[in-house]
Amino acid sequence: MNAPLAMKSAMPAQRLQAASATAFASVGNVGVGFDILGHCITGAGDRADVRRVDAPVVRLASIDGCVEVLPMDAAQNTAGAALMALRKALGLQHGFEISLHKGIALGSGMGGSAASCVAALVAANALLERPLPRESLYGFALEGEAVASGGRHGDNVGPMLLGGLVLATRDRLVRLPVPASWHCALVHPHAVLETRKARAALAGDYALGEFVAQSANLALVLAGCFRGEAELVREGLKDVLVEPRRASLIPNFARVKQAALDHKALGASISGAGPSVFGWFEQRAQAEAAAEAMHNAFAEAGLESDRFVSPVDGPAATLVPAVDAGERA
């Protein structure tokens, strides 16, 4: 009577053949941490449905959602390039098929390109015989991000992988403590600002004093987060290096930023490459009031906008129940 049970228990567990993951939007740079500091927010995200295939390839099956016109060639797609790098590094004999559901607009300053590759990596990682730690996915995420932005910078993919506020250097991710009560208001105008164009605005010479001032401000923000001291962040959350060169690319930016400061923001600046604008606040109620005022300031320039209010210590990418193609929005 026990023999069938013994045989059943000796059978290997069935390997997972498909997985889905969501990666949430992010605030890149956080003003003073150009290319190295970012945090996630709730309210928007990309989902990747990844299926293991026998062929040694990575391919895109579909892209839908708020963005549909993206490269279907895996090498030119952030999600595809990330999984190609994963396959190569691990010497995998099998491949992956990816379906992307875009919930973050491209060119929004909310990490839309990064979210696709991180969601795909987290889903594909779940299909591995020995899944890797999140930190070990970082290099592959940088490969994917480089396809869209032209550079390997981790201020978006880092916080998406780990959640919260993350310091992302070339080879290391460090999650930083942030008081739970601190909230971010992020307002995304219905306009597109391509990352490459925003980076082109930074060309030219910089004064040594500007680097010193920016370094001091970054140090104050990091110290304020570690110590939970809002006044240190308030003193330091001022971008004197990048914001002045990009502000003109965002309609009515000065008014939008001032609307955040008028509602007691610890600081406000451009999210990622823009055109979204963010502010940090000690309490959620302040962030909600500021988001409305920032929305109104964009409306003065004739722009509709989306408002997001989230803890600064936002969520990491996570596995989610698979959604059949026919059920997608």
Coordinates of C-alpha atoms in Angstrom, one line a residue:
M1 CA 0.0 0.0 0.0
N2 CA 2.9 2.4 0.7
A3 CA 4.9 1.7 -2.5
P4 CA 2.9 4.1 -4.7
L5 CA 3.4 6.9 -2.2
A6 CA 7.1 6.2 -2.0
M7 CA 7.4 6.3 -5.7
K8 CA 5.4 9.6 -5.9
S9 CA 7.6 11.3 -3.3
A10 CA 10.7 10.4 -5.2
M11 CA 9.6 12.1 -8.3
P12 CA 11.2 15.5 -9.0
A13 CA 9.1 18.6 -8.4
Q14 CA 7.6 20.0 -11.7
R15 CA 9.6 23.0 -12.8
L16 CA 7.6 26.3 -13.1
Q17 CA 7.0 27.1 -16.8
A18 CA 5.6 30.6 -16.6
A19 CA 5.7 33.5 -14.2
S20 CA 4.5 37.1 -14.1
A21 CA 5.9 40.1 -12.2
T22 CA 5.2 43.8 -11.7
A23 CA 7.8 46.4 -11.3
F24 CA 6.7 49.8 -9.9
A25 CA 7.4 53.3 -11.1
S26 CA 10.3 55.2 -9.7
V27 CA 11.7 58.6 -9.0
G28 CA 15.2 58.7 -10.5
N29 CA 18.0 60.9 -9.3
V30 CA 15.9 62.3 -6.4
G31 CA 17.3 65.6 -7.4
V32 CA 20.7 65.5 -5.8
G33 CA 21.8 61.9 -6.8
F34 CA 22.2 62.0 -10.5
D35 CA 22.2 58.5 -11.9
I36 CA 22.9 56.9 -8.5
L37 CA 19.8 57.6 -6.2
G38 CA 16.2 56.6 -6.7
H39 CA 13.1 55.3 -5.0
C40 CA 9.9 53.5 -6.0
I41 CA 6.3 54.7 -5.7
T42 CA 3.0 52.9 -5.7
G43 CA 0.2 53.7 -8.2
A44 CA 1.8 52.7 -11.6
G45 CA 3.8 49.8 -12.8
D46 CA 4.7 47.5 -15.7
R47 CA 3.9 43.8 -15.8
A48 CA 5.9 41.1 -17.6
D49 CA 4.6 37.6 -18.3
V50 CA 7.5 35.3 -19.0
R51 CA 7.3 31.8 -20.3
R52 CA 10.1 29.3 -20.5
V53 CA 10.7 27.9 -24.0
D54 CA 12.8 25.0 -25.2
A55 CA 14.5 27.1 -28.0
P56 CA 17.7 28.9 -26.9
V57 CA 16.3 32.3 -27.7
V58 CA 14.6 35.3 -26.1
R59 CA 11.6 36.7 -28.0
L60 CA 8.8 39.2 -27.5
A61 CA 5.3 37.8 -28.0
S62 CA 3.2 40.9 -27.4
I63 CA 3.3 44.4 -25.9
D64 CA 0.1 46.2 -24.8
G65 CA -1.1 48.8 -22.3
C66 CA -0.4 52.5 -22.4
V67 CA 2.5 52.0 -24.8
E68 CA 2.3 49.6 -27.7
V69 CA 4.8 50.8 -30.2
L70 CA 8.1 49.3 -28.8
P71 CA 10.8 47.2 -30.5
M72 CA 9.8 43.5 -30.8
D73 CA 13.4 42.6 -31.5
A74 CA 14.6 41.3 -28.2
A75 CA 18.1 42.9 -28.5
Q76 CA 16.4 46.3 -29.0
N77 CA 13.9 45.9 -26.2
T78 CA 14.9 46.6 -22.5
A79 CA 13.2 43.4 -21.3
G80 CA 14.6 41.3 -24.1
A81 CA 18.1 42.6 -23.7
A82 CA 18.0 42.0 -19.9
L83 CA 17.0 38.3 -20.4
M84 CA 19.5 37.8 -23.2
A85 CA 22.2 39.0 -20.7
L86 CA 20.8 36.6 -18.1
R87 CA 20.8 33.6 -20.5
K88 CA 24.4 34.3 -21.6
A89 CA 25.8 34.8 -18.1
L90 CA 24.2 31.6 -16.8
G91 CA 24.8 29.5 -19.9
L92 CA 21.1 28.6 -20.0
Q93 CA 20.1 26.0 -22.6
H94 CA 16.5 27.1 -22.7
G95 CA 15.0 30.5 -23.6
F96 CA 12.2 32.9 -22.7
E97 CA 9.1 34.4 -24.3
I98 CA 8.0 37.7 -23.0
S99 CA 4.6 39.5 -23.0
L100 CA 4.7 43.1 -21.7
H101 CA 1.8 45.1 -20.3
K102 CA 2.9 48.7 -20.0
G103 CA 1.5 50.7 -17.2
I104 CA 4.1 53.4 -17.2
A105 CA 4.3 55.9 -20.1
L106 CA 7.7 56.1 -21.8
G107 CA 9.5 59.5 -21.6
S108 CA 7.6 60.3 -18.4
G109 CA 10.5 60.4 -15.9
M110 CA 8.9 57.5 -14.0
G111 CA 11.3 54.7 -15.1
G112 CA 9.1 53.2 -17.8
S113 CA 11.9 51.5 -19.7
A114 CA 13.5 50.2 -16.5
A115 CA 10.3 48.7 -15.2
S116 CA 9.9 46.5 -18.2
C117 CA 13.3 44.9 -17.8
V118 CA 13.1 44.5 -14.1
A119 CA 9.7 42.9 -14.2
A120 CA 10.9 40.5 -16.9
L121 CA 14.0 39.6 -14.9
V122 CA 12.0 39.0 -11.7
A123 CA 9.6 36.7 -13.6
A124 CA 12.4 34.9 -15.5
N125 CA 14.4 34.4 -12.3
A126 CA 11.4 32.5 -10.8
L127 CA 11.7 30.1 -13.6
L128 CA 15.4 29.2 -12.9
E129 CA 16.3 26.0 -11.2
R130 CA 18.2 28.1 -8.6
P131 CA 16.8 31.6 -8.5
L132 CA 19.3 34.3 -8.0
P133 CA 19.3 36.9 -5.1
R134 CA 17.8 40.2 -6.2
E135 CA 21.1 42.0 -6.0
S136 CA 22.5 39.5 -8.6
L137 CA 20.0 40.6 -11.1
Y138 CA 21.3 44.2 -11.1
G139 CA 23.9 43.8 -13.8
F140 CA 21.4 42.3 -16.2
A141 CA 18.9 45.1 -15.4
L142 CA 21.7 47.6 -16.3
E143 CA 22.1 45.9 -19.7
G144 CA 18.4 46.3 -20.4
E145 CA 18.3 49.9 -19.2
A146 CA 21.2 50.8 -21.5
V147 CA 19.2 49.9 -24.5
A148 CA 16.7 52.7 -23.8
S149 CA 18.9 55.4 -22.2
G150 CA 22.3 54.7 -23.8
G151 CA 24.0 54.3 -20.4
R152 CA 24.3 51.8 -17.5
H153 CA 22.8 53.8 -14.6
G154 CA 20.9 52.2 -11.8
D155 CA 18.9 54.9 -10.2
N156 CA 15.7 53.4 -11.6
V157 CA 16.4 49.7 -11.8
G158 CA 18.0 49.6 -8.3
P159 CA 15.0 50.7 -6.3
M160 CA 12.7 48.6 -8.5
L161 CA 14.7 45.5 -7.6
L162 CA 15.0 46.2 -3.9
G163 CA 12.2 48.6 -3.1
G164 CA 12.4 51.9 -1.2
L165 CA 15.2 54.4 -1.5
V166 CA 18.3 52.9 -3.0
L167 CA 21.9 54.1 -3.7
A168 CA 22.9 52.4 -6.9
T169 CA 26.6 52.5 -7.8
R170 CA 28.2 50.7 -10.7
D171 CA 28.5 47.4 -8.9
R172 CA 26.5 47.8 -5.7
L173 CA 22.9 48.4 -4.4
V174 CA 22.4 49.8 -0.9
R175 CA 18.8 50.2 0.4
L176 CA 18.6 53.3 2.6
P177 CA 16.3 53.8 5.6
V178 CA 13.5 56.3 5.3
P179 CA 10.8 57.2 7.9
A180 CA 7.6 55.4 7.1
S181 CA 5.6 58.6 7.4
W182 CA 7.5 60.4 4.6
H183 CA 5.6 60.5 1.4
C184 CA 6.3 61.5 -2.2
A185 CA 3.9 63.5 -4.5
L186 CA 4.7 62.9 -8.1
V187 CA 2.8 64.6 -10.9
H188 CA 3.2 63.4 -14.5
P189 CA 2.1 65.9 -17.2
H190 CA 0.8 64.4 -20.4
A191 CA 4.0 65.2 -22.3
V192 CA 6.9 63.2 -23.5
L193 CA 10.5 64.0 -22.8
E194 CA 12.9 61.4 -24.1
T195 CA 15.8 60.5 -21.8
R196 CA 18.4 61.0 -24.6
K197 CA 17.2 64.5 -25.2
A198 CA 17.2 65.3 -21.5
R199 CA 20.7 64.0 -21.2
A200 CA 21.8 66.1 -24.2
A201 CA 20.8 69.2 -22.3
L202 CA 23.5 68.4 -19.7
A203 CA 26.4 68.8 -22.2
G204 CA 28.9 71.5 -21.4
D205 CA 31.2 72.7 -18.7
Y206 CA 30.5 72.7 -14.9
A207 CA 32.1 74.8 -12.2
L208 CA 34.0 72.9 -9.5
G209 CA 31.9 74.8 -6.9
E210 CA 28.7 73.3 -8.4
F211 CA 30.1 69.8 -7.8
V212 CA 31.0 70.6 -4.2
A213 CA 27.6 72.1 -3.5
Q214 CA 25.8 69.1 -5.0
S215 CA 28.0 66.7 -3.1
A216 CA 27.2 68.5 0.1
N217 CA 23.5 68.4 -0.6
L218 CA 23.5 64.7 -1.4
A219 CA 25.4 64.0 1.9
L220 CA 22.8 66.0 3.8
V221 CA 19.9 64.1 2.2
L222 CA 21.6 60.7 3.0
A223 CA 22.3 61.7 6.5
G224 CA 18.8 63.0 7.0
C225 CA 17.4 59.7 5.8
F226 CA 19.6 57.6 8.1
R227 CA 18.9 59.8 11.1
G228 CA 15.2 60.4 10.2
E229 CA 15.8 64.2 10.5
A230 CA 13.6 66.1 8.0
E231 CA 15.5 69.3 8.4
L232 CA 18.7 67.8 7.1
V233 CA 16.8 66.7 4.0
R234 CA 15.1 70.0 3.7
E235 CA 18.5 71.7 3.7
G236 CA 20.0 69.3 1.2
L237 CA 17.2 68.4 -1.3
K238 CA 18.3 71.2 -3.8
D239 CA 19.6 70.2 -7.2
V240 CA 22.1 72.8 -8.2
L241 CA 23.8 70.8 -11.0
V242 CA 21.2 69.2 -13.3
E243 CA 17.9 70.9 -12.7
P244 CA 19.0 74.3 -13.9
R245 CA 19.9 72.8 -17.3
R246 CA 16.7 70.8 -17.7
A247 CA 14.1 73.1 -16.2
S248 CA 13.3 74.8 -19.5
L249 CA 12.4 71.5 -21.1
I250 CA 9.4 71.2 -18.7
P251 CA 6.4 73.6 -19.2
N252 CA 5.7 75.8 -16.2
F253 CA 8.3 73.9 -14.1
A254 CA 9.1 76.8 -11.8
R255 CA 5.4 77.1 -10.8
V256 CA 4.9 73.4 -10.4
K257 CA 8.0 73.2 -8.1
Q258 CA 6.9 76.2 -6.1
A259 CA 3.5 74.6 -5.6
A260 CA 5.2 71.7 -3.9
L261 CA 7.4 74.0 -1.7
D262 CA 4.3 76.1 -0.8
H263 CA 2.9 72.9 0.8
K264 CA 5.9 72.3 3.0
A265 CA 7.9 70.0 0.7
L266 CA 11.2 69.0 2.1
G267 CA 12.4 69.6 -1.5
A268 CA 11.1 69.2 -5.0
S269 CA 12.7 68.6 -8.4
I270 CA 12.5 66.8 -11.7
S271 CA 11.8 63.1 -11.5
G272 CA 14.4 61.2 -13.6
A273 CA 14.8 62.9 -16.9
G274 CA 11.4 64.6 -16.6
P275 CA 8.9 65.9 -17.4
S276 CA 7.4 64.5 -14.1
V277 CA 8.0 66.6 -11.0
F278 CA 8.2 65.2 -7.5
G279 CA 8.3 66.5 -3.9
W280 CA 9.0 64.9 -0.6
F281 CA 6.8 65.5 2.5
E282 CA 6.8 64.5 6.1
Q283 CA 3.2 63.5 6.0
R284 CA 0.8 62.0 3.5
A285 CA -1.8 64.8 3.9
Q286 CA 0.8 67.4 2.8
A287 CA 1.7 65.3 -0.2
E288 CA -1.9 64.9 -1.3
A289 CA -2.5 68.7 -1.0
A290 CA 0.7 69.4 -2.9
A291 CA -0.1 66.9 -5.7
E292 CA -3.4 68.8 -6.3
A293 CA -1.6 72.2 -6.4
M294 CA 1.1 70.8 -8.7
H295 CA -1.6 69.4 -11.0
N296 CA -3.2 72.8 -11.2
A297 CA 0.2 74.4 -12.0
F298 CA 0.6 72.1 -15.0
A299 CA -3.0 73.0 -16.0
E300 CA -2.0 76.6 -16.2
A301 CA 0.3 75.6 -19.1
G302 CA -2.5 73.7 -20.8
L303 CA -1.3 70.3 -19.7
E304 CA -3.4 67.5 -18.1
S305 CA -1.5 65.4 -15.6
D306 CA -1.6 62.3 -13.4
R307 CA -1.1 62.5 -9.7
F308 CA 0.6 59.9 -7.5
V309 CA 1.0 59.9 -3.8
S310 CA 3.2 57.2 -2.2
P311 CA 5.4 56.4 0.7
V312 CA 9.0 57.2 -0.2
D313 CA 9.8 53.7 1.0
G314 CA 7.9 52.2 -1.9
P315 CA 7.5 48.5 -3.0
A316 CA 10.0 46.3 -4.8
A317 CA 9.1 44.4 -7.9
T318 CA 7.0 41.4 -7.0
L319 CA 5.7 38.2 -8.5
V320 CA 2.0 38.4 -9.3
P321 CA -0.7 35.9 -10.5
A322 CA -0.3 35.2 -14.3
V323 CA -2.9 36.9 -16.5
D324 CA -3.9 35.2 -19.7
A325 CA -3.5 37.2 -22.9
G326 CA -7.3 37.4 -23.4
E327 CA -7.8 39.0 -20.0
R328 CA -5.3 41.9 -20.5
A329 CA -6.7 45.4 -20.5

